[in-house]
Amino acid sequence: METQETALPHTMGPTGIAQMKRVISAYTMDLLHWAYIGLVSYKIIYQKVIMDMRDPDFSWNEPVFALAIGAIIALGLFFTKFSVGRAVKGLYDLDENKSIMKEPFTLLGYFTIFLTFIAGLFISQVSLREFFSQAGMLGAKRIFTALFNPNFGIIEPAIFAAIETIYMAFIATVTALPFAFLLGFFAARNLMSSSPILFFIYNATRFFLNITRSIEPLVWAIIFSVWVGIGPFAGMLALCLHSVSSLAKLYSEQIENISEGPIEAMTATGAHPIQVIWFGVVPQIVLPYLSFTIYRWDINVRMATVIGLVGGGGIGTLLMQYQGLAKWNEVGLLAITIAVIVWVMDYSSSKIRESIK
Amino acid sequence: MTTQTQPILSVEKLNKVYPNGTHALKGVSFDVKKGEFLVVIGLSGSGKSTLLRCINRLHEPTTGSILFEGKDITNIKGSPLRTLRSRIGMIFQHFNLIPRKTVLTNVLTGTLSRTGIVSSIFGIFPEEDKKKALSLIELVGLTGKENRRADNLSGGQQQRVAIARALMQDPSILLADEPVASLDPATSHSVMQYLKKVNEELGVTILCNLHFLSLVRQYATRVIALKDGKLIYEGSPSEIDENWFQTIYGEDAVEVTID
């Protein structure tokens, strides 16, 4: 009996704390939401659109003031139906038969999206006038005429550059493979949550993967071109690093989705943990891995083209050179070459992936 | 004489509380005698699967103790635990075979605990193990299918592969967790017949979870029943009458037979 009584408050505790956490994050969400509405309305809708100011003054007091206003409005509206945070965190007791589409918080959400859209139009300087202007149309005509009259005289260097791009992408994918394969296991929650040490490794791996993946290969290419010099090697390194983190993420998700049954069965035979992974996990993930890897090669070929633009070698670099000289007929040929490579890679990679399903 | 009376497995005051607070087993105690076909019955969620998984420590018991062949195995870890598991075979409701691998490879995985890590990864198994695997495949009536992919077989055939895999371990006891729950009635009987054969001809003790009382009456030498994690019945299958049935399965339950 005694164990029962002491167990009760213990089970009540976490749910109370969880509820607290939900309320706090709901309120924080509301606060930031209102601060955003306030700031956008003032800085863009009022100053730019209504007052038509070119360079309105900015001071750090403005966002701070917006946060303060946000805090007050969020507090005032937290217990009404206008709290988006409460809706997101599931703190409303809603009638299940009624659509949430007409609830006040949903309307407020629509308003924010609308506001963002208007602000976005002004920030991106969308201008139909420039799009259809006389000079603009002439420029467009000039470049399109050149692009549709490609200069086949440079077909040889174009093909060589394309080959460089494809091989660079292939080497980047293959080099990334073993690293991604290993990291995939470390980043799989179901394999790594059994002990605190493993869980720490899991979190560290996830952190590393998220950081490297969130930086675009283009940026990595710039970094590596300073490191190892401009050329295909820098591009290869950039693609490789990005492929490791993207593939490891995909791999780990695949591991997290496998059936537990074979793992359990292998554990029950008395197999060593490494054998459990080799026999219980690996056969379930081989084909999806292969499919992801081929897809990644396909992506890498496309990215290698872009990376060439910043000196990563291959067809992108060639494109950049001709573009710098404003030789649009040559650019046209390169554009066609790129389109053909991308189409062929896309088609063959999807065919291969279909056939190994 | 003492080995005759000494139970192969004894479970004492076993408690299992899951991290989410579910109290799956409440002070369960019972013995398994050498050579018997002991069946565990009870509703879904009564703790049958948890009980089996505590015995080979796929789940960790919270309190209580488990004695296997006279040794306390409740807290062993690492290599001794793997050796223990190799002495206990297990078959599962969903067969849990390795997909995309052949029947032979699947049966050979029963030897993993005594095969080196590196050689098993390269698929190198001793010749005598391969011979033994083939003879076990014959025992479960699957000769000629040893190079077929295991996941292309029918449910009943897959379960027979799983039995062969478990026998590959040379187990002194075989745990069977709802071995026929995802099979049709005819196949169920065939699989149960194989388990009976393993029990009677090879002398492997069997501890088996079952749903259908008709199967229990036909195959069990002794029965225990669990309800809400407590052991509420222990006796021979013939003694389960209408009253016991309703105690075990609830007032509204109607017995369904499987023939």
Coordinates of C-alpha atoms in Angstrom, one line a residue:
Chain A
M1 CA 0.0 0.0 0.0
E2 CA 2.8 2.4 0.9
T3 CA 4.5 2.2 -2.4
Q4 CA 1.2 3.0 -4.1
E5 CA 0.7 6.2 -2.1
T6 CA 4.2 7.5 -2.7
A7 CA 3.9 6.6 -6.3
L8 CA 0.9 8.9 -6.9
P9 CA 2.4 12.4 -6.4
H10 CA 5.4 11.2 -8.3
T11 CA 3.2 10.5 -11.4
M12 CA 1.3 13.8 -10.9
G13 CA 4.5 15.9 -10.8
P14 CA 5.7 15.6 -14.4
T15 CA 2.2 16.2 -15.9
G16 CA 1.9 19.5 -13.8
I17 CA 5.3 20.6 -15.0
A18 CA 4.5 19.6 -18.6
Q19 CA 1.3 21.7 -18.4
M20 CA 3.3 24.7 -17.1
K21 CA 5.8 24.3 -19.9
R22 CA 2.9 24.3 -22.4
V23 CA 1.4 27.4 -21.0
I24 CA 4.7 29.2 -21.0
S25 CA 5.6 28.3 -24.6
A26 CA 2.0 29.3 -25.7
Y27 CA 2.4 32.7 -24.1
T28 CA 5.9 33.1 -25.6
M29 CA 4.4 32.3 -28.9
D30 CA 1.7 34.9 -28.5
L31 CA 4.2 37.5 -27.3
L32 CA 6.5 37.0 -30.3
H33 CA 3.4 36.9 -32.6
W34 CA 2.1 40.2 -31.4
A35 CA 5.6 41.8 -31.4
Y36 CA 5.9 40.7 -35.0
I37 CA 2.5 42.1 -36.0
G38 CA 3.4 45.4 -34.3
L39 CA 6.8 45.7 -35.8
V40 CA 5.7 44.8 -39.3
S41 CA 2.7 47.1 -39.2
Y42 CA 4.8 50.0 -38.1
K43 CA 8.1 49.6 -40.0
I44 CA 6.7 48.4 -43.3
I45 CA 3.0 49.1 -43.6
Y46 CA 3.1 52.5 -41.9
Q47 CA 6.6 53.8 -42.7
K48 CA 7.1 52.3 -46.2
V49 CA 3.7 51.9 -47.6
I50 CA 1.7 54.7 -46.1
M51 CA 4.4 57.3 -45.5
D52 CA 6.5 56.2 -48.5
M53 CA 9.7 56.8 -46.6
R54 CA 12.9 55.7 -48.5
D55 CA 15.2 55.0 -45.6
P56 CA 13.3 55.2 -42.3
D57 CA 15.5 55.5 -39.2
F58 CA 16.0 52.3 -37.3
S59 CA 16.8 52.1 -33.6
W60 CA 17.1 49.0 -31.4
N61 CA 14.4 50.6 -29.2
E62 CA 11.8 49.7 -31.8
P63 CA 12.0 45.9 -31.5
V64 CA 12.4 46.1 -27.7
F65 CA 9.3 48.4 -27.6
A66 CA 7.5 45.9 -29.9
L67 CA 8.3 43.0 -27.6
A68 CA 7.0 45.0 -24.6
I69 CA 3.8 45.8 -26.5
G70 CA 3.6 42.2 -27.5
A71 CA 3.9 41.0 -23.9
I72 CA 1.1 43.3 -22.9
I73 CA -1.3 42.4 -25.7
A74 CA -0.5 38.7 -25.4
L75 CA -1.2 38.8 -21.7
G76 CA -4.5 40.7 -22.3
L77 CA -5.7 38.3 -25.0
F78 CA -4.3 35.1 -23.5
F79 CA -7.6 34.1 -21.9
T80 CA -9.7 35.1 -24.9
K81 CA -10.1 33.1 -28.1
F82 CA -7.4 35.2 -29.8
S83 CA -4.4 33.2 -28.5
V84 CA -2.8 31.4 -31.3
G85 CA -0.2 30.0 -28.9
R86 CA -2.9 28.2 -26.9
A87 CA -4.5 26.9 -30.0
V88 CA -1.1 25.5 -31.2
K89 CA -0.3 24.0 -27.9
G90 CA -3.8 22.4 -27.6
L91 CA -4.8 24.3 -24.5
Y92 CA -8.3 25.2 -25.8
D93 CA -11.2 23.0 -24.9
L94 CA -12.7 23.1 -28.4
D95 CA -16.0 21.7 -29.7
E96 CA -14.9 18.9 -31.9
N97 CA -18.0 19.3 -34.2
K98 CA -17.2 22.9 -35.0
S99 CA -14.7 23.8 -37.7
I100 CA -11.7 25.6 -36.3
M101 CA -11.5 27.6 -39.5
K102 CA -13.8 30.4 -38.2
E103 CA -12.3 30.6 -34.7
P104 CA -10.9 34.0 -33.8
F105 CA -7.3 32.7 -33.4
T106 CA -7.5 31.2 -36.9
L107 CA -8.6 34.5 -38.4
L108 CA -5.8 36.2 -36.5
G109 CA -3.4 33.7 -38.2
Y110 CA -4.8 34.5 -41.6
F111 CA -4.3 38.2 -40.9
T112 CA -0.6 37.6 -40.0
I113 CA -0.1 35.7 -43.3
F114 CA -1.8 38.5 -45.2
L115 CA 0.4 41.1 -43.4
T116 CA 3.5 39.1 -44.2
F117 CA 2.5 38.8 -47.9
I118 CA 2.0 42.6 -48.2
A119 CA 5.3 43.3 -46.4
G120 CA 7.0 40.7 -48.6
L121 CA 5.9 42.4 -51.8
F122 CA 7.5 45.7 -50.6
I123 CA 10.7 44.1 -49.3
S124 CA 11.3 42.1 -52.5
Q125 CA 10.6 45.3 -54.5
V126 CA 8.2 43.5 -56.7
S127 CA 7.6 45.9 -59.6
L128 CA 5.4 45.1 -62.6
R129 CA 6.5 48.4 -64.1
E130 CA 10.1 47.3 -64.4
F131 CA 9.1 43.8 -65.6
F132 CA 7.2 45.2 -68.6
S133 CA 9.4 48.3 -69.2
Q134 CA 10.7 49.1 -72.7
A135 CA 14.4 48.7 -71.8
G136 CA 13.7 45.6 -69.8
M137 CA 11.9 43.9 -72.7
L138 CA 14.7 44.7 -75.1
G139 CA 17.3 43.2 -72.7
A140 CA 15.1 40.1 -72.3
K141 CA 14.8 39.8 -76.1
R142 CA 18.6 40.1 -76.6
I143 CA 19.4 37.4 -74.0
F144 CA 16.8 35.0 -75.1
T145 CA 17.7 35.3 -78.8
A146 CA 21.3 34.5 -77.9
L147 CA 20.3 31.6 -75.6
F148 CA 18.2 30.1 -78.3
N149 CA 21.1 30.4 -80.8
P150 CA 23.8 28.5 -78.9
N151 CA 27.3 28.5 -80.1
F152 CA 28.1 24.9 -80.8
G153 CA 31.8 25.9 -81.4
I154 CA 32.5 25.3 -77.7
I155 CA 30.7 22.0 -77.4
E156 CA 34.0 20.2 -76.7
P157 CA 35.1 22.2 -73.6
A158 CA 31.4 22.1 -72.5
I159 CA 31.3 18.3 -72.6
F160 CA 34.7 18.1 -70.8
A161 CA 33.5 20.4 -68.1
A162 CA 30.2 18.4 -67.8
I163 CA 32.2 15.2 -67.4
E164 CA 34.3 16.9 -64.7
T165 CA 31.0 17.9 -62.9
I166 CA 29.5 14.4 -63.0
Y167 CA 32.7 12.8 -61.7
M168 CA 33.1 15.4 -59.0
A169 CA 29.6 14.7 -57.9
F170 CA 30.2 11.0 -58.0
I171 CA 33.4 11.2 -55.9
A172 CA 31.7 13.5 -53.4
T173 CA 28.8 11.0 -53.0
V174 CA 31.1 7.9 -52.7
T175 CA 33.5 9.6 -50.2
A176 CA 30.5 10.8 -48.1
L177 CA 29.0 7.3 -48.0
P178 CA 31.1 5.5 -45.2
F179 CA 30.9 8.6 -43.0
A180 CA 27.2 8.9 -43.5
F181 CA 26.7 5.2 -43.0
L182 CA 28.4 5.3 -39.5
L183 CA 26.8 8.6 -38.4
G184 CA 23.4 7.3 -39.5
F185 CA 23.6 4.7 -36.7
F186 CA 24.7 7.3 -34.1
A187 CA 21.8 9.6 -35.2
A188 CA 19.1 7.0 -34.9
R189 CA 17.1 7.5 -31.8
N190 CA 15.9 3.9 -31.4
L191 CA 19.4 2.5 -31.3
M192 CA 20.9 5.3 -29.1
S193 CA 18.4 5.8 -26.3
S194 CA 19.3 2.8 -24.2
S195 CA 22.0 4.5 -22.1
P196 CA 22.9 8.1 -21.2
I197 CA 26.3 7.9 -22.9
L198 CA 24.7 6.7 -26.1
F199 CA 22.1 9.4 -25.9
F200 CA 24.7 12.0 -25.5
I201 CA 26.5 10.7 -28.6
Y202 CA 23.1 10.8 -30.4
N203 CA 22.5 14.4 -29.4
A204 CA 26.1 15.5 -30.4
T205 CA 25.8 13.8 -33.7
R206 CA 22.4 15.3 -34.4
F207 CA 23.8 18.8 -33.5
F208 CA 26.8 18.3 -35.8
L209 CA 24.6 17.1 -38.7
N210 CA 22.1 20.0 -38.3
I211 CA 24.8 22.6 -38.3
T212 CA 26.7 21.2 -41.4
R213 CA 23.4 20.6 -43.2
S214 CA 22.0 24.1 -42.5
I215 CA 25.0 25.7 -44.2
E216 CA 24.5 25.6 -48.0
P217 CA 27.1 23.7 -50.1
L218 CA 27.6 27.0 -51.9
V219 CA 28.9 28.6 -48.7
W220 CA 31.0 25.5 -48.0
A221 CA 32.5 25.8 -51.5
I222 CA 33.5 29.4 -50.8
I223 CA 35.1 28.3 -47.5
F224 CA 36.9 25.3 -49.1
S225 CA 38.1 27.4 -52.1
V226 CA 40.0 29.6 -49.7
W227 CA 41.3 26.5 -47.9
V228 CA 42.4 24.3 -50.9
G229 CA 42.3 26.8 -53.7
I230 CA 39.7 27.3 -56.4
G231 CA 38.9 24.2 -58.4
P232 CA 37.0 20.9 -58.5
F233 CA 38.5 19.7 -55.2
A234 CA 37.0 22.6 -53.2
G235 CA 33.6 21.9 -54.8
M236 CA 34.0 18.2 -54.2
L237 CA 34.8 18.8 -50.5
A238 CA 31.7 21.1 -50.2
L239 CA 29.4 18.6 -51.8
C240 CA 30.9 15.8 -49.7
L241 CA 30.4 17.5 -46.4
H242 CA 26.8 18.4 -47.3
S243 CA 26.2 14.9 -48.5
V244 CA 27.5 13.3 -45.3
S245 CA 25.0 15.3 -43.2
S246 CA 22.1 14.9 -45.5
L247 CA 22.6 11.2 -46.1
A248 CA 23.2 10.6 -42.4
K249 CA 19.9 12.3 -41.6
L250 CA 18.0 10.2 -44.2
Y251 CA 19.8 7.0 -43.1
S252 CA 19.0 7.6 -39.5
E253 CA 15.3 8.2 -40.3
Q254 CA 15.3 5.0 -42.2
I255 CA 16.8 3.2 -39.2
E256 CA 14.2 4.8 -36.9
N257 CA 11.4 3.4 -39.1
I258 CA 12.6 -0.2 -39.3
S259 CA 10.6 -3.0 -37.7
E260 CA 11.8 -3.9 -34.2
G261 CA 11.0 -7.6 -34.7
P262 CA 14.3 -8.9 -36.3
I263 CA 16.3 -6.8 -33.7
E264 CA 14.4 -8.5 -30.9
A265 CA 14.8 -11.9 -32.5
M266 CA 18.6 -11.4 -32.9
T267 CA 19.0 -10.1 -29.3
A268 CA 17.1 -13.2 -28.1
T269 CA 19.5 -15.6 -29.8
G270 CA 22.3 -14.1 -27.7
A271 CA 24.0 -12.3 -30.5
H272 CA 26.5 -9.5 -29.8
P273 CA 25.2 -6.0 -30.3
I274 CA 27.3 -5.6 -33.5
Q275 CA 25.7 -8.8 -34.8
V276 CA 22.3 -7.6 -33.8
I277 CA 22.8 -4.5 -36.0
W278 CA 24.4 -6.4 -38.9
F279 CA 21.6 -9.0 -39.0
G280 CA 18.7 -7.2 -37.4
V281 CA 19.1 -3.7 -38.9
V282 CA 21.3 -3.7 -42.0
P283 CA 19.2 -6.1 -44.2
Q284 CA 16.2 -3.8 -43.6
I285 CA 18.0 -0.6 -44.7
V286 CA 20.2 -1.7 -47.6
L287 CA 17.8 -0.9 -50.4
P288 CA 16.5 2.4 -49.1
Y289 CA 20.1 3.4 -48.5
L290 CA 21.0 2.6 -52.0
S291 CA 18.0 4.5 -53.3
F292 CA 18.9 7.6 -51.1
T293 CA 22.5 7.4 -52.3
I294 CA 21.6 7.4 -56.0
Y295 CA 19.2 10.2 -55.4
R296 CA 22.0 12.1 -53.6
W297 CA 24.3 11.7 -56.6
D298 CA 21.6 13.1 -58.8
I299 CA 21.3 16.1 -56.4
N300 CA 25.1 16.5 -56.3
V301 CA 25.4 16.7 -60.0
R302 CA 22.8 19.6 -60.0
M303 CA 24.5 21.2 -57.0
A304 CA 28.0 20.8 -58.6
T305 CA 26.8 23.0 -61.4
V306 CA 25.8 25.7 -59.1
I307 CA 29.0 25.3 -57.0
G308 CA 31.0 25.8 -60.2
L309 CA 29.7 29.3 -60.2
V310 CA 31.8 30.2 -57.2
G311 CA 34.9 28.5 -58.5
G312 CA 34.1 24.9 -57.7
G313 CA 35.2 23.8 -61.1
G314 CA 33.3 22.0 -63.8
I315 CA 30.6 23.3 -66.1
G316 CA 29.5 26.0 -63.5
T317 CA 32.9 27.7 -63.6
L318 CA 32.8 27.7 -67.4
L319 CA 29.3 29.2 -67.4
M320 CA 30.5 31.9 -65.0
Q321 CA 33.4 32.8 -67.3
Y322 CA 31.3 33.2 -70.4
Q323 CA 28.6 35.1 -68.4
G324 CA 31.3 37.5 -67.2
L325 CA 32.3 38.2 -70.8
A326 CA 28.6 38.6 -71.7
K327 CA 29.0 35.9 -74.4
W328 CA 25.4 34.9 -74.3
N329 CA 25.5 32.4 -77.2
E330 CA 28.1 30.4 -75.4
V331 CA 26.1 30.7 -72.2
G332 CA 23.1 29.3 -74.2
L333 CA 25.0 26.2 -75.1
L334 CA 26.2 25.6 -71.6
A335 CA 22.6 26.1 -70.3
I336 CA 21.4 23.4 -72.8
T337 CA 24.3 21.1 -71.7
I338 CA 23.3 21.5 -68.1
A339 CA 19.7 20.8 -68.8
V340 CA 20.6 17.6 -70.7
I341 CA 22.8 16.4 -67.8
V342 CA 20.2 17.1 -65.2
W343 CA 17.4 15.5 -67.3
V344 CA 19.5 12.3 -67.9
M345 CA 20.6 12.0 -64.3
D346 CA 17.0 12.6 -63.0
Y347 CA 15.6 10.1 -65.4
S348 CA 18.2 7.4 -64.9
S349 CA 18.2 7.8 -61.1
S350 CA 14.5 7.5 -60.9
K351 CA 14.5 4.4 -63.1
I352 CA 17.2 2.8 -61.0
R353 CA 15.5 3.6 -57.8
E354 CA 12.2 2.2 -59.1
S355 CA 13.9 -1.1 -60.2
I356 CA 15.5 -1.8 -56.8
K357 CA 12.4 -1.1 -54.7
Chain B
M1 CA 17.0 -37.9 -8.9
T2 CA 17.4 -34.3 -7.7
T3 CA 17.6 -33.1 -11.3
Q4 CA 14.2 -34.6 -12.0
T5 CA 12.5 -32.6 -9.3
Q6 CA 14.5 -29.4 -9.7
P7 CA 12.7 -27.0 -12.0
I8 CA 14.5 -25.8 -15.1
L9 CA 13.1 -22.3 -14.5
S10 CA 11.7 -20.7 -11.5
V11 CA 10.2 -17.2 -11.4
E12 CA 9.8 -15.7 -7.9
K13 CA 7.7 -12.6 -7.1
L14 CA 8.4 -11.0 -10.4
N15 CA 7.3 -7.4 -10.8
K16 CA 7.6 -5.3 -13.9
V17 CA 6.7 -1.6 -14.0
Y18 CA 7.3 0.1 -17.4
P19 CA 8.8 3.7 -17.4
N20 CA 5.3 5.0 -18.4
G21 CA 3.9 3.6 -15.1
T22 CA 2.2 0.5 -16.4
H23 CA 2.4 -2.2 -13.8
A24 CA 2.6 -5.2 -16.2
L25 CA 3.5 -8.0 -13.8
K26 CA 2.5 -8.1 -10.1
G27 CA 4.3 -10.6 -8.0
V28 CA 4.2 -13.5 -10.4
S29 CA 5.8 -16.8 -9.1
F30 CA 5.8 -20.2 -10.8
D31 CA 8.1 -23.0 -11.8
V32 CA 8.7 -24.6 -15.1
K33 CA 9.5 -28.3 -14.9
K34 CA 12.0 -29.9 -17.3
G35 CA 10.3 -31.4 -20.4
E36 CA 6.9 -29.9 -19.9
F37 CA 4.7 -27.9 -22.3
L38 CA 3.6 -25.0 -20.1
V39 CA 1.1 -22.7 -21.6
V40 CA 0.4 -19.1 -20.4
I41 CA -3.2 -17.8 -21.1
G42 CA -4.8 -14.5 -20.4
L43 CA -6.3 -11.6 -22.2
S44 CA -4.3 -9.2 -24.3
G45 CA -2.5 -6.8 -22.0
S46 CA -2.5 -9.3 -19.1
G47 CA 1.3 -9.4 -19.1
K48 CA 2.0 -12.7 -21.0
S49 CA 4.4 -11.2 -23.4
T50 CA 6.1 -9.1 -20.7
L51 CA 6.6 -12.3 -18.7
L52 CA 8.3 -14.2 -21.5
R53 CA 10.5 -11.2 -22.3
C54 CA 11.6 -10.9 -18.7
I55 CA 12.8 -14.5 -18.7
N56 CA 15.4 -13.9 -21.5
R57 CA 15.8 -10.4 -20.3
L58 CA 14.6 -8.6 -23.4
H59 CA 12.8 -6.6 -20.8
E60 CA 14.4 -5.9 -17.4
P61 CA 12.4 -7.1 -14.4
T62 CA 11.7 -4.4 -11.8
T63 CA 11.9 -6.6 -8.8
G64 CA 11.8 -10.3 -8.1
S65 CA 14.1 -13.0 -9.3
I66 CA 14.5 -15.6 -12.1
L67 CA 16.4 -18.8 -11.6
F68 CA 17.4 -20.7 -14.8
E69 CA 18.9 -24.2 -14.2
G70 CA 19.5 -23.2 -10.6
K71 CA 21.3 -20.0 -11.3
D72 CA 20.0 -16.5 -10.5
I73 CA 20.0 -14.7 -13.9
T74 CA 18.0 -11.6 -12.8
N75 CA 20.9 -9.2 -12.9
I76 CA 23.6 -10.8 -15.2
K77 CA 24.9 -8.5 -18.0
G78 CA 27.1 -8.5 -21.1
S79 CA 28.7 -11.8 -22.2
P80 CA 27.0 -14.1 -19.5
L81 CA 23.7 -12.6 -20.5
R82 CA 24.3 -13.4 -24.2
T83 CA 25.3 -17.0 -23.2
L84 CA 22.1 -17.3 -21.2
R85 CA 20.0 -16.0 -24.1
S86 CA 21.7 -18.6 -26.4
R87 CA 20.3 -21.3 -24.1
I88 CA 16.8 -20.0 -24.4
G89 CA 15.1 -20.1 -27.8
M90 CA 12.3 -17.7 -28.7
I91 CA 9.7 -17.6 -31.4
F92 CA 7.4 -14.6 -32.0
Q93 CA 3.9 -13.8 -33.2
H94 CA 5.2 -12.0 -36.2
F95 CA 8.0 -14.5 -36.8
N96 CA 10.6 -11.8 -36.8
L97 CA 12.7 -13.3 -39.6
I98 CA 15.3 -11.2 -41.3
P99 CA 13.8 -9.9 -44.6
R100 CA 15.7 -10.4 -47.9
K101 CA 17.8 -13.2 -46.4
T102 CA 17.5 -16.9 -47.3
V103 CA 15.9 -19.5 -45.1
L104 CA 19.3 -21.1 -44.5
T105 CA 20.9 -17.8 -43.4
N106 CA 17.9 -17.1 -41.1
V107 CA 18.3 -20.5 -39.5
L108 CA 22.1 -20.0 -39.1
T109 CA 21.5 -16.7 -37.2
G110 CA 20.6 -19.0 -34.3
T111 CA 24.3 -19.7 -33.9
L112 CA 25.4 -16.1 -33.7
S113 CA 26.3 -16.2 -30.0
R114 CA 28.9 -18.9 -30.7
T115 CA 30.1 -17.6 -34.1
G116 CA 32.7 -14.9 -34.2
I117 CA 31.5 -11.4 -34.9
V118 CA 33.8 -10.9 -38.0
S119 CA 33.1 -14.3 -39.6
S120 CA 29.4 -13.9 -39.0
I121 CA 29.4 -10.5 -40.7
F122 CA 31.2 -12.1 -43.7
G123 CA 28.6 -14.9 -43.7
I124 CA 31.1 -17.6 -42.8
F125 CA 29.5 -20.3 -40.7
P126 CA 31.1 -23.6 -39.7
E127 CA 30.3 -26.6 -42.0
E128 CA 28.8 -28.6 -39.1
D129 CA 26.5 -25.7 -38.3
K130 CA 25.4 -25.6 -42.0
K131 CA 24.7 -29.3 -41.9
K132 CA 22.8 -29.0 -38.7
A133 CA 20.8 -26.1 -40.2
L134 CA 19.8 -28.2 -43.2
S135 CA 18.7 -31.1 -40.9
L136 CA 16.6 -28.7 -38.8
I137 CA 15.1 -27.3 -42.0
E138 CA 14.2 -30.9 -42.9
L139 CA 12.8 -31.4 -39.4
V140 CA 10.3 -28.5 -39.9
G141 CA 9.4 -29.8 -43.3
L142 CA 11.0 -27.1 -45.5
T143 CA 13.6 -29.1 -47.4
G144 CA 14.1 -27.6 -50.8
K145 CA 13.3 -24.1 -49.6
E146 CA 16.6 -23.4 -47.9
N147 CA 17.7 -20.9 -50.6
R148 CA 14.4 -19.1 -50.9
R149 CA 14.0 -15.7 -49.4
A150 CA 12.4 -16.0 -46.0
D151 CA 10.0 -13.1 -46.5
N152 CA 8.5 -14.8 -49.6
L153 CA 7.3 -17.8 -47.6
S154 CA 3.8 -18.2 -46.2
G155 CA 3.1 -17.3 -42.6
G156 CA 3.1 -20.9 -41.4
Q157 CA 6.3 -21.6 -43.2
Q158 CA 8.0 -18.5 -41.8
Q159 CA 7.1 -19.6 -38.3
R160 CA 8.6 -23.0 -39.0
V161 CA 11.8 -21.3 -40.1
A162 CA 11.7 -19.4 -36.8
I163 CA 11.4 -22.7 -34.9
A164 CA 14.4 -24.1 -36.8
R165 CA 16.3 -20.9 -36.0
A166 CA 15.5 -21.3 -32.3
L167 CA 16.5 -25.0 -32.3
M168 CA 19.8 -24.0 -33.9
Q169 CA 20.6 -22.5 -30.5
D170 CA 20.4 -25.9 -28.8
P171 CA 18.0 -24.4 -26.3
S172 CA 17.0 -26.1 -23.1
I173 CA 13.8 -24.1 -23.1
L174 CA 11.8 -22.5 -25.9
L175 CA 9.7 -19.4 -25.3
A176 CA 6.9 -19.0 -27.8
D177 CA 5.1 -15.7 -27.7
E178 CA 1.7 -16.1 -29.4
P179 CA 3.2 -18.4 -32.1
V180 CA 0.0 -18.9 -34.0
A181 CA -1.9 -15.6 -33.4
S182 CA -1.3 -14.4 -36.9
L183 CA -2.0 -17.7 -38.6
D184 CA -5.1 -19.3 -40.0
P185 CA -6.6 -22.3 -38.0
A186 CA -5.2 -25.1 -40.2
T187 CA -1.7 -23.5 -40.2
S188 CA -2.0 -22.9 -36.4
H189 CA -2.4 -26.6 -35.8
S190 CA 0.5 -27.5 -38.1
V191 CA 2.8 -25.1 -36.2
M192 CA 1.6 -26.4 -32.8
Q193 CA 2.3 -29.9 -34.0
Y194 CA 5.8 -29.0 -34.8
L195 CA 6.2 -27.4 -31.3
K196 CA 4.8 -30.6 -29.8
K197 CA 7.3 -32.7 -31.8
V198 CA 10.1 -30.4 -30.6
N199 CA 8.9 -30.9 -27.0
E200 CA 8.4 -34.7 -27.2
E201 CA 11.1 -35.8 -29.5
L202 CA 13.9 -33.4 -28.8
G203 CA 12.9 -33.0 -25.1
V204 CA 12.9 -29.2 -25.3
T205 CA 10.9 -27.6 -22.5
I206 CA 8.3 -25.2 -23.9
L207 CA 6.8 -22.1 -22.4
C208 CA 4.1 -20.8 -24.7
N209 CA 1.6 -17.9 -24.7
L210 CA -1.7 -18.8 -26.3
H211 CA -5.1 -17.2 -26.9
F212 CA -7.3 -20.2 -27.9
L213 CA -8.3 -22.5 -25.1
S214 CA -9.0 -25.3 -27.6
L215 CA -5.3 -25.2 -28.6
V216 CA -4.4 -25.1 -24.9
R217 CA -6.5 -28.3 -24.1
Q218 CA -4.9 -30.1 -27.0
Y219 CA -1.2 -29.2 -26.6
A220 CA -0.5 -28.1 -23.0
T221 CA 0.7 -30.4 -20.3
R222 CA 0.1 -27.6 -17.7
V223 CA -1.4 -24.1 -17.7
I224 CA -1.0 -20.9 -15.9
A225 CA -3.3 -17.9 -16.3
L226 CA -2.5 -14.2 -15.9
K227 CA -5.0 -11.5 -15.3
D228 CA -4.0 -7.8 -15.0
G229 CA -0.4 -8.9 -14.3
K230 CA -1.3 -11.4 -11.5
L231 CA -1.1 -15.2 -11.7
I232 CA -4.6 -16.4 -11.0
Y233 CA -4.6 -20.0 -12.1
E234 CA -2.1 -22.9 -12.2
G235 CA -3.1 -26.4 -13.0
S236 CA -3.9 -28.9 -15.8
P237 CA -5.7 -27.7 -18.9
S238 CA -8.7 -30.1 -18.3
E239 CA -9.5 -28.3 -15.0
I240 CA -10.4 -25.0 -16.7
D241 CA -14.2 -25.1 -16.5
E242 CA -16.8 -22.5 -17.3
N243 CA -16.2 -20.7 -14.0
W244 CA -12.4 -20.5 -14.4
F245 CA -12.9 -19.4 -18.0
Q246 CA -15.1 -16.5 -16.9
T247 CA -12.6 -15.5 -14.2
I248 CA -9.8 -15.5 -16.6
Y249 CA -11.4 -13.9 -19.6
G250 CA -14.2 -11.8 -18.0
E251 CA -17.9 -12.3 -17.5
D252 CA -19.0 -11.6 -21.0
A253 CA -16.4 -13.8 -22.7
V254 CA -17.6 -16.6 -25.0
E255 CA -15.3 -19.4 -25.8
V256 CA -14.3 -19.6 -29.4
T257 CA -12.8 -22.8 -30.7
I258 CA -10.3 -23.3 -33.4
D259 CA -10.3 -26.6 -35.2

